[in-house]
mmCIF file of C-alpha atoms and ligand atoms in Angstrom:
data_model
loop_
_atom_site.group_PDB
_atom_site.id
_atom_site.type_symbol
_atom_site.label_atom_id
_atom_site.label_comp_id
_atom_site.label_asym_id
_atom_site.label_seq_id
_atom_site.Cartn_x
_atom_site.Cartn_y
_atom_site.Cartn_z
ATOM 1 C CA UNK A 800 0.000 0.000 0.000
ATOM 2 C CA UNK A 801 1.552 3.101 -0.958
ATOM 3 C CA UNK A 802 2.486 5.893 1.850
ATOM 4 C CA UNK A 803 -0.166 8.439 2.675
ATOM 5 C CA UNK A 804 0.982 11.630 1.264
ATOM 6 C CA UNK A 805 2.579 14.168 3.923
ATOM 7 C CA UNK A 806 0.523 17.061 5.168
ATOM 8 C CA UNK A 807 2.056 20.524 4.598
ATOM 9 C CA UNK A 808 -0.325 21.525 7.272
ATOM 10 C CA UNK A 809 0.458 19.752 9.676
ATOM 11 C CA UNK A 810 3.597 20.089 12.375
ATOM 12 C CA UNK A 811 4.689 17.295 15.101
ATOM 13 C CA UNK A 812 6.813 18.753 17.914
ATOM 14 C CA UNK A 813 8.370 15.579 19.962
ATOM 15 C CA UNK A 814 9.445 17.270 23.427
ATOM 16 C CA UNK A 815 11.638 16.012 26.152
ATOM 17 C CA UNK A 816 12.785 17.428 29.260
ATOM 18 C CA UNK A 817 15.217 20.200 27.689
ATOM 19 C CA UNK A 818 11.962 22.428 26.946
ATOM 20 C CA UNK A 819 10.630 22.335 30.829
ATOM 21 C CA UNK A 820 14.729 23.429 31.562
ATOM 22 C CA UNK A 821 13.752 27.077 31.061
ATOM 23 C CA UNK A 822 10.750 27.012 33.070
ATOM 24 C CA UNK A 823 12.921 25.711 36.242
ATOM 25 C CA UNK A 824 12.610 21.964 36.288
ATOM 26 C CA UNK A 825 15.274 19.672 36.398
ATOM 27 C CA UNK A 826 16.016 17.485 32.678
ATOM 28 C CA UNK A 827 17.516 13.807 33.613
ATOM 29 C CA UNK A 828 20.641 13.637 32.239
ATOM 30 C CA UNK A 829 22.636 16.981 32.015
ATOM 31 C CA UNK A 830 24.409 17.974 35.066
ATOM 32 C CA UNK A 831 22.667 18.273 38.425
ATOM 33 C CA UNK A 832 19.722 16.327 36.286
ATOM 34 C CA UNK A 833 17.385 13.930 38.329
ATOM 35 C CA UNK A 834 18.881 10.678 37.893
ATOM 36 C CA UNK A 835 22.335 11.929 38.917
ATOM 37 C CA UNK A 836 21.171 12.501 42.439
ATOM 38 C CA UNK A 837 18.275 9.569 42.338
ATOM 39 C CA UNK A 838 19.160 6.465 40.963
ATOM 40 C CA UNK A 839 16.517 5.418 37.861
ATOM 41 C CA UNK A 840 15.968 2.064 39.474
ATOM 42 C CA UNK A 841 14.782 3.027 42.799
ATOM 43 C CA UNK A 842 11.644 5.527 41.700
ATOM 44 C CA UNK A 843 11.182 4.586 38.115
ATOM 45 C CA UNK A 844 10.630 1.431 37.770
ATOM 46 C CA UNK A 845 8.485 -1.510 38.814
ATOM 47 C CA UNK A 846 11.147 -3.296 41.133
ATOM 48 C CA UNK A 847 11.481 0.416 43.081
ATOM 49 C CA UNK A 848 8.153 0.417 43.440
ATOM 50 C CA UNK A 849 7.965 -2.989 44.882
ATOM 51 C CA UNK A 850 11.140 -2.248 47.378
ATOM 52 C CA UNK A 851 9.780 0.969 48.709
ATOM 53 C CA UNK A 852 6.476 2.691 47.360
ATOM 54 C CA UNK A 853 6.691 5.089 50.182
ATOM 55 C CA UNK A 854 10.189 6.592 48.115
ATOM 56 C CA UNK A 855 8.462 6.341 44.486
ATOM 57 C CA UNK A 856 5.262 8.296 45.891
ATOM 58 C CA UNK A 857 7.755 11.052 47.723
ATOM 59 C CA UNK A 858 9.723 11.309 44.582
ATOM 60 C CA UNK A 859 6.513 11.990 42.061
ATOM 61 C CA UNK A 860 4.832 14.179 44.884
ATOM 62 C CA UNK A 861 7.949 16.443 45.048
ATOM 63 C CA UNK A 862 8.084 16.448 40.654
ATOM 64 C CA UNK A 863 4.468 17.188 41.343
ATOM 65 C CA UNK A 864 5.102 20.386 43.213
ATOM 66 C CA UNK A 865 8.060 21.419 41.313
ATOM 67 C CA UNK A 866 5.677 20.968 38.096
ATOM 68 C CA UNK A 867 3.090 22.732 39.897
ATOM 69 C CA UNK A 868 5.423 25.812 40.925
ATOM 70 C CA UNK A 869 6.651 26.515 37.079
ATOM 71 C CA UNK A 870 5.402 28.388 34.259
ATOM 72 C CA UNK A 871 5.659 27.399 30.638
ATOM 73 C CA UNK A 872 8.127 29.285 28.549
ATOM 74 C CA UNK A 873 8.514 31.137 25.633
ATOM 75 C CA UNK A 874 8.975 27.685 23.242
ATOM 76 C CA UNK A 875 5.735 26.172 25.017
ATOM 77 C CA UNK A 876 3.915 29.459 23.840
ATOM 78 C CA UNK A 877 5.379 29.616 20.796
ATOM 79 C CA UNK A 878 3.968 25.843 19.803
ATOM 80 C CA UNK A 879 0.424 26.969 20.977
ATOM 81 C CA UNK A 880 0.795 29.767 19.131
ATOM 82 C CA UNK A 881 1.772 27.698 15.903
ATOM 83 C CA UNK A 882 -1.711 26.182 15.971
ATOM 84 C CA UNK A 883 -3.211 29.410 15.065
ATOM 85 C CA UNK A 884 -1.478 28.367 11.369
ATOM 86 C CA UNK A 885 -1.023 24.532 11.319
ATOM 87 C CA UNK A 886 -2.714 21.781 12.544
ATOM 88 C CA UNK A 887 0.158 21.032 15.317
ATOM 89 C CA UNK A 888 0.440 17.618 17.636
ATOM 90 C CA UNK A 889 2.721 17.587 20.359
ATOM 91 C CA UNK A 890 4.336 14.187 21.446
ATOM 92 C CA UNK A 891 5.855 14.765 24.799
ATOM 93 C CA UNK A 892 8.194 12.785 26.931
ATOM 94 C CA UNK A 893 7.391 15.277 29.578
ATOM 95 C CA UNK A 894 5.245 14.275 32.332
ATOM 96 C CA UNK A 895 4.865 18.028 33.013
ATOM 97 C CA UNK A 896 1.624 19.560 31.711
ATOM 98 C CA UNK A 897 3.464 22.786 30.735
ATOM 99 C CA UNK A 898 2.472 22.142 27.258
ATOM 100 C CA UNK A 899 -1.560 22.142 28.285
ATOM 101 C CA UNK A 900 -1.258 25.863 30.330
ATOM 102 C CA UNK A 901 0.704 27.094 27.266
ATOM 103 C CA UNK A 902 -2.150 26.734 25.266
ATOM 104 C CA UNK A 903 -1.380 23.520 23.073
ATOM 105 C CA UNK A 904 -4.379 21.471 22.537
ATOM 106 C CA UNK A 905 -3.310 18.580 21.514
ATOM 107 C CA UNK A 906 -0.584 16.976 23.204
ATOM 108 C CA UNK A 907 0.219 13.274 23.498
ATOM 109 C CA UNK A 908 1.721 12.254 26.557
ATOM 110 C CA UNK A 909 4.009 9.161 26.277
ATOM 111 C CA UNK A 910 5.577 8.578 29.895
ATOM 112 C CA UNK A 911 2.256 9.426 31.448
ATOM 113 C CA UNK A 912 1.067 12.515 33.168
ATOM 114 C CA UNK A 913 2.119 13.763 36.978
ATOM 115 C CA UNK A 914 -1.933 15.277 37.441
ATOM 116 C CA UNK A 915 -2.789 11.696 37.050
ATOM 117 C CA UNK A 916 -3.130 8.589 39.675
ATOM 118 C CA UNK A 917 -3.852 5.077 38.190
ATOM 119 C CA UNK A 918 -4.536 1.878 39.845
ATOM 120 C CA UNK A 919 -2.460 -0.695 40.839
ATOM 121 C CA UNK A 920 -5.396 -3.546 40.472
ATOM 122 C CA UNK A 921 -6.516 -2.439 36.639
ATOM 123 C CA UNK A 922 -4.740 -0.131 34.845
ATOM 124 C CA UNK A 923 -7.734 1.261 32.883
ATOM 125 C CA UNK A 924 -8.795 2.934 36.217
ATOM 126 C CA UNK A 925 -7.132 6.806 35.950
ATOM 127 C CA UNK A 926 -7.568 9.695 38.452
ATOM 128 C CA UNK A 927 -7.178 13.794 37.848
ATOM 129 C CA UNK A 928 -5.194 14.459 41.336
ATOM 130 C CA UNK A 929 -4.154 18.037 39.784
ATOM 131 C CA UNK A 930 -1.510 18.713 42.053
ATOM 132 C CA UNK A 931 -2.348 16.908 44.664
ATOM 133 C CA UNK A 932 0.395 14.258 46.950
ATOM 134 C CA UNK A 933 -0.572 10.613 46.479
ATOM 135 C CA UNK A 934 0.233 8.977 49.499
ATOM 136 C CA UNK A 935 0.213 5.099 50.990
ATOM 137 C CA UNK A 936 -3.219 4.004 52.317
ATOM 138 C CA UNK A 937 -4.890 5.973 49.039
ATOM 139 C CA UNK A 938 -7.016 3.901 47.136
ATOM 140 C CA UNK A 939 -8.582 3.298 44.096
ATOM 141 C CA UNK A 940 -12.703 2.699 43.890
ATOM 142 C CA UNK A 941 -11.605 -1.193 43.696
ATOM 143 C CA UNK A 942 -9.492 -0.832 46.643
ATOM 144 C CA UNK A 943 -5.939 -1.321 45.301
ATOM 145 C CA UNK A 944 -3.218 1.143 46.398
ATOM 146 C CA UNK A 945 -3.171 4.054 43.723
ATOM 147 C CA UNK A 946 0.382 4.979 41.850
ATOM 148 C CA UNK A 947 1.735 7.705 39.648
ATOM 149 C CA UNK A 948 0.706 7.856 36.412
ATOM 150 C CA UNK A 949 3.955 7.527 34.893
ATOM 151 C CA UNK A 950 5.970 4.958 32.236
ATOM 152 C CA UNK A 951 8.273 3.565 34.140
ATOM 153 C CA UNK A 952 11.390 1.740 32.298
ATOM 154 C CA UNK A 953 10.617 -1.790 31.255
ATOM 155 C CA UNK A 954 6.918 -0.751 31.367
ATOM 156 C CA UNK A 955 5.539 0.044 27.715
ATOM 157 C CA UNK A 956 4.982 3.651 27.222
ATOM 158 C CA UNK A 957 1.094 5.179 25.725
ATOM 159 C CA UNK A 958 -0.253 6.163 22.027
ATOM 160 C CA UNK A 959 2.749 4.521 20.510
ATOM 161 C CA UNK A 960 0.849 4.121 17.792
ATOM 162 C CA UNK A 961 -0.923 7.159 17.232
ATOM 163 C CA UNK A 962 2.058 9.015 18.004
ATOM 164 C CA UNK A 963 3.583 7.394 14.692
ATOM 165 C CA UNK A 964 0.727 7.930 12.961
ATOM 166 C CA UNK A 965 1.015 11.569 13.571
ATOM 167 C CA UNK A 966 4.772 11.793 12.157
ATOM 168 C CA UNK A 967 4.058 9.901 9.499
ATOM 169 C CA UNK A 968 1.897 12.414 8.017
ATOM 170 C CA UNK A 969 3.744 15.366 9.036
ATOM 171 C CA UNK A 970 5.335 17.747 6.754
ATOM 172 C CA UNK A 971 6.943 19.386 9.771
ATOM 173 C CA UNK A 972 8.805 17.678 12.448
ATOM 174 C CA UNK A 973 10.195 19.284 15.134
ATOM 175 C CA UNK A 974 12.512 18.112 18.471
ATOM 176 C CA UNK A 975 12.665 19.985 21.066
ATOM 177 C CA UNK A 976 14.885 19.334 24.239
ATOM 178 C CA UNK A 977 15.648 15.558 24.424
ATOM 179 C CA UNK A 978 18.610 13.531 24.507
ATOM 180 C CA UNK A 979 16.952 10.348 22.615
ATOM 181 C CA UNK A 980 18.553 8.397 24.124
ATOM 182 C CA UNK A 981 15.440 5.993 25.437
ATOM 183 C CA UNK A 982 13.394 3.803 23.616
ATOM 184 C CA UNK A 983 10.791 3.466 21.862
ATOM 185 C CA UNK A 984 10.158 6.917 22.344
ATOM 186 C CA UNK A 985 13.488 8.480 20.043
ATOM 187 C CA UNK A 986 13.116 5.270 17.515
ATOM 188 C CA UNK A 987 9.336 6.936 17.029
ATOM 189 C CA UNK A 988 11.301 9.611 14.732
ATOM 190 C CA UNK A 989 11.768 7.240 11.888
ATOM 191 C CA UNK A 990 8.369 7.704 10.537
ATOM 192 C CA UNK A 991 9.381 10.736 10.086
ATOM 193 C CA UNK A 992 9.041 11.398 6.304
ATOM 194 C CA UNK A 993 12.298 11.918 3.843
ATOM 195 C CA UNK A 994 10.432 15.086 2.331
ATOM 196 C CA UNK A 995 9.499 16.464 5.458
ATOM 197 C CA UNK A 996 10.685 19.535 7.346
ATOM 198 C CA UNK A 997 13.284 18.131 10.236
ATOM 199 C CA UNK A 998 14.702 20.177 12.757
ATOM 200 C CA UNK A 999 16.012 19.256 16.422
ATOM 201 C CA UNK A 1000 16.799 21.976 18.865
ATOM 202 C CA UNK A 1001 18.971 20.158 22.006
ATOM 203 C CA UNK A 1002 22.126 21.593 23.815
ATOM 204 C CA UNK A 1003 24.071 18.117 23.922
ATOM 205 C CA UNK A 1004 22.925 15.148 22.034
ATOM 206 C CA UNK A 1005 24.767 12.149 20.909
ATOM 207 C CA UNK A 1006 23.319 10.713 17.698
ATOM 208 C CA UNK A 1007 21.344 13.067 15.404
ATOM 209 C CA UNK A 1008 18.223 11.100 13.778
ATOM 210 C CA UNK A 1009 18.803 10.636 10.292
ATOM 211 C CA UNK A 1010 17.389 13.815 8.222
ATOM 212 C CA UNK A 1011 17.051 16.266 10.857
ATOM 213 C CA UNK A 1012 18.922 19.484 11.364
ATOM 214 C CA UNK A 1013 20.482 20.010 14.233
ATOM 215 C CA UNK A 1014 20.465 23.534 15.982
ATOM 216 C CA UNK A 1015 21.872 23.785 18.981
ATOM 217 C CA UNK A 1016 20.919 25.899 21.930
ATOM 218 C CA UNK A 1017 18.412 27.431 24.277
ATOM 219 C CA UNK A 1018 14.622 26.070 23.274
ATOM 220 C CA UNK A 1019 13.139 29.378 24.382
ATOM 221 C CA UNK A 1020 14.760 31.176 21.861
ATOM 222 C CA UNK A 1021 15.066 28.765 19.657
ATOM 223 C CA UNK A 1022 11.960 26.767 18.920
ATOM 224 C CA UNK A 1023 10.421 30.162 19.163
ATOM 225 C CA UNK A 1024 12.443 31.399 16.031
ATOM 226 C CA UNK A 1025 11.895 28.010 13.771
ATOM 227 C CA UNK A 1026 8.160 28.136 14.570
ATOM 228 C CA UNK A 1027 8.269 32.313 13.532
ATOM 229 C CA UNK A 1028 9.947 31.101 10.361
ATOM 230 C CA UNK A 1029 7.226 28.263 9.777
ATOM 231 C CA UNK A 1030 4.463 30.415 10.120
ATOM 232 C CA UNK A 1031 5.413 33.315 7.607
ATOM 233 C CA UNK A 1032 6.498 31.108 5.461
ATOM 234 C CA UNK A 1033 2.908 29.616 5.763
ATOM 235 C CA UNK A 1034 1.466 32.865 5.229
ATOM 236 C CA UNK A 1035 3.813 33.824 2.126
ATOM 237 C CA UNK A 1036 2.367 30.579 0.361
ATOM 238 C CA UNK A 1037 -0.934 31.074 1.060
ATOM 239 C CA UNK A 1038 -0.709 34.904 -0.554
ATOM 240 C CA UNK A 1039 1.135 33.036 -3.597
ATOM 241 C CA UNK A 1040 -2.140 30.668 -3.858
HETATM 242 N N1 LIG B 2031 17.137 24.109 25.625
HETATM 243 C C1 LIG B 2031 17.217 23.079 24.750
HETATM 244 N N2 LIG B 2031 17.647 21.836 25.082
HETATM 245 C C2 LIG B 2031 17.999 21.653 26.376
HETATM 246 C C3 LIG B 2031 17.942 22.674 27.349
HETATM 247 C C4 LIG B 2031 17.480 23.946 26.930
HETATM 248 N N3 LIG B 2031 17.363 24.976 27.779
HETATM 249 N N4 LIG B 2031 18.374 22.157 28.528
HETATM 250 C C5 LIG B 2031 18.686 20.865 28.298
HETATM 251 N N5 LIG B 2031 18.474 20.560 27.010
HETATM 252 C C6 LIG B 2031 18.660 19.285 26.335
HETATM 253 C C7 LIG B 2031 19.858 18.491 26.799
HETATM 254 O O1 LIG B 2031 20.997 18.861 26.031
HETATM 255 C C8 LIG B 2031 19.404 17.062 26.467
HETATM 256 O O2 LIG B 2031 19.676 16.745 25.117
HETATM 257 O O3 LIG B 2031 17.524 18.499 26.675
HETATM 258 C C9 LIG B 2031 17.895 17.117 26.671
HETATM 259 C C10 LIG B 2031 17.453 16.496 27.989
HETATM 260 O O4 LIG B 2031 17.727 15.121 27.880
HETATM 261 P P1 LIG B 2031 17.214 14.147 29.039
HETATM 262 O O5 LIG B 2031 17.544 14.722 30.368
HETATM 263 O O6 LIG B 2031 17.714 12.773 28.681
HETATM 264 O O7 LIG B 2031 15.623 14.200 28.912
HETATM 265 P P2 LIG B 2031 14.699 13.414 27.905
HETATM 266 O O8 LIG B 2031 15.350 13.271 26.564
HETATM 267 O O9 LIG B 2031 13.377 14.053 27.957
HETATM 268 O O10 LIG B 2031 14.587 11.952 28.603
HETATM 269 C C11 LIG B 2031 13.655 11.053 28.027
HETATM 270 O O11 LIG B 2031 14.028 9.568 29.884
HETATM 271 O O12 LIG B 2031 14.230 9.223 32.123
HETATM 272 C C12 LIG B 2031 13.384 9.118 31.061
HETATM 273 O O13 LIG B 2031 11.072 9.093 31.143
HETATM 274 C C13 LIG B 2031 12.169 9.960 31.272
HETATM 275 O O14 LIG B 2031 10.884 11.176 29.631
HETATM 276 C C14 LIG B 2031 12.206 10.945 30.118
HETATM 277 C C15 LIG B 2031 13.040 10.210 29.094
#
């Protein structure tokens, strides 16, 4: 079956921690990030949680409040404002919901949300806590303790496959503030298409996907610029028409 053709309306931005930076909360890998001081295993994953739920909860409650406490920045305004030309989908790794105050309505969270609670008994069962602690002895309606709503490693992370449906459509693609370095999540940018636009803004990153520009700085000045540039150019095309 031959490939959909790519939609010059349409712009992906895939987000990691490097865009919340700005707006004061910590990324995971660049100096002073999270898992320097806390080690992965012990609050993200399902053996941590098994050892000592009482650390997991204190770790997301404190992310909570952090998240709570911060403001979205000047590249989390500038992809709402994109919308007002393109049809834009964000695919975040962020379990902020920076994203949702800037304005951005649709945004496609693939680690999970920090407003959220789940249960531990069925999965399917999801709670709005806004920014409210979870602690132990909360429960779900079928009685099992609840946990953050968050991908942790070895668990599989959500809308995989919308989220490639969405870049394999787009005729923009843009990265903004993550190291790619954890899967599936970074392998998600192959559907990417050849002919599309591909830019990544990051400070440090190891391996640039294949296709995409790399510019390399500050995402509030940055992803603000690109998505100036998409938008006139947007407009200039539409006068040609
Ligand atoms: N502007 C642009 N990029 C920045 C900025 C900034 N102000 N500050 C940091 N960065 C870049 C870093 O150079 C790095 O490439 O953001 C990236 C942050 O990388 P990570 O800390 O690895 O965050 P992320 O890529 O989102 O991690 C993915 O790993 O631990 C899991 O589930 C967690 O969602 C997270 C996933």
């Amino acid at each position: 079956m031959g490939k959909k053709p790519i939609n010059q309306n349409k712009v992906v931005v895939f987000t990691g921690a490097g865009i919340s930076a700005e707006s004061g909360l910590k990324t995971f890998r660049d100096a002073d990030g999270l898992w320097e001081k806390t080690p992965i295993e012990l609050v993200a994953s399902p053996s941590g949680w098994q050892h000592d739920p009482q650390f997991v909860l204190s770790f997301y409650n404190q992310l909570r409040k952090n998240a709570a406490l911060a403001e979205p920045n000047a590249a989390h305004l500038a992809i709402a404002e994109l919308e007002r030309d393109f049809e834009v989908v964000v695919i975040t790794q962020n379990v902020d919901n920076l994203h949702e105050r800037a304005g951005s309505s649709q945004v496609i969270h693939l680690h999970g949300e920090l407003n959220k609670a789940r249960s531990t008994a069925d999965a399917n069962h999801i709670y709005d806590i806004a920014e409210r602690d979870i602690h132990l002895g909360d429960l779900c309606e079928l009685g099992s303790q609840l946990r953050p709503h968050i991908v942790w490693f070895n668990e599989v992370p959500f809308h995989i496959d919308s989220a490639k449906k969405h870049l394999s459509e787009a005729g923009h693609v843009l990265v903004a503030g993550s190291s790619l370095t954890v899967q599936p999540a970074a392998a998600l940018l192959k559907k990417a298409r050849y002919h599309a636009k591909k830019i990544i803004v990051t400070m440090d990153i190891e391996r640039i996907p294949f296709g995409f520009k790399l510019i390399r700085g500050h995402a509030s000045k940055l992803v603000p610029n690109i998505c100036q540039q998409w938008r006139i150019k947007k407009t200039k095309s539409k006068h040609r028409e």
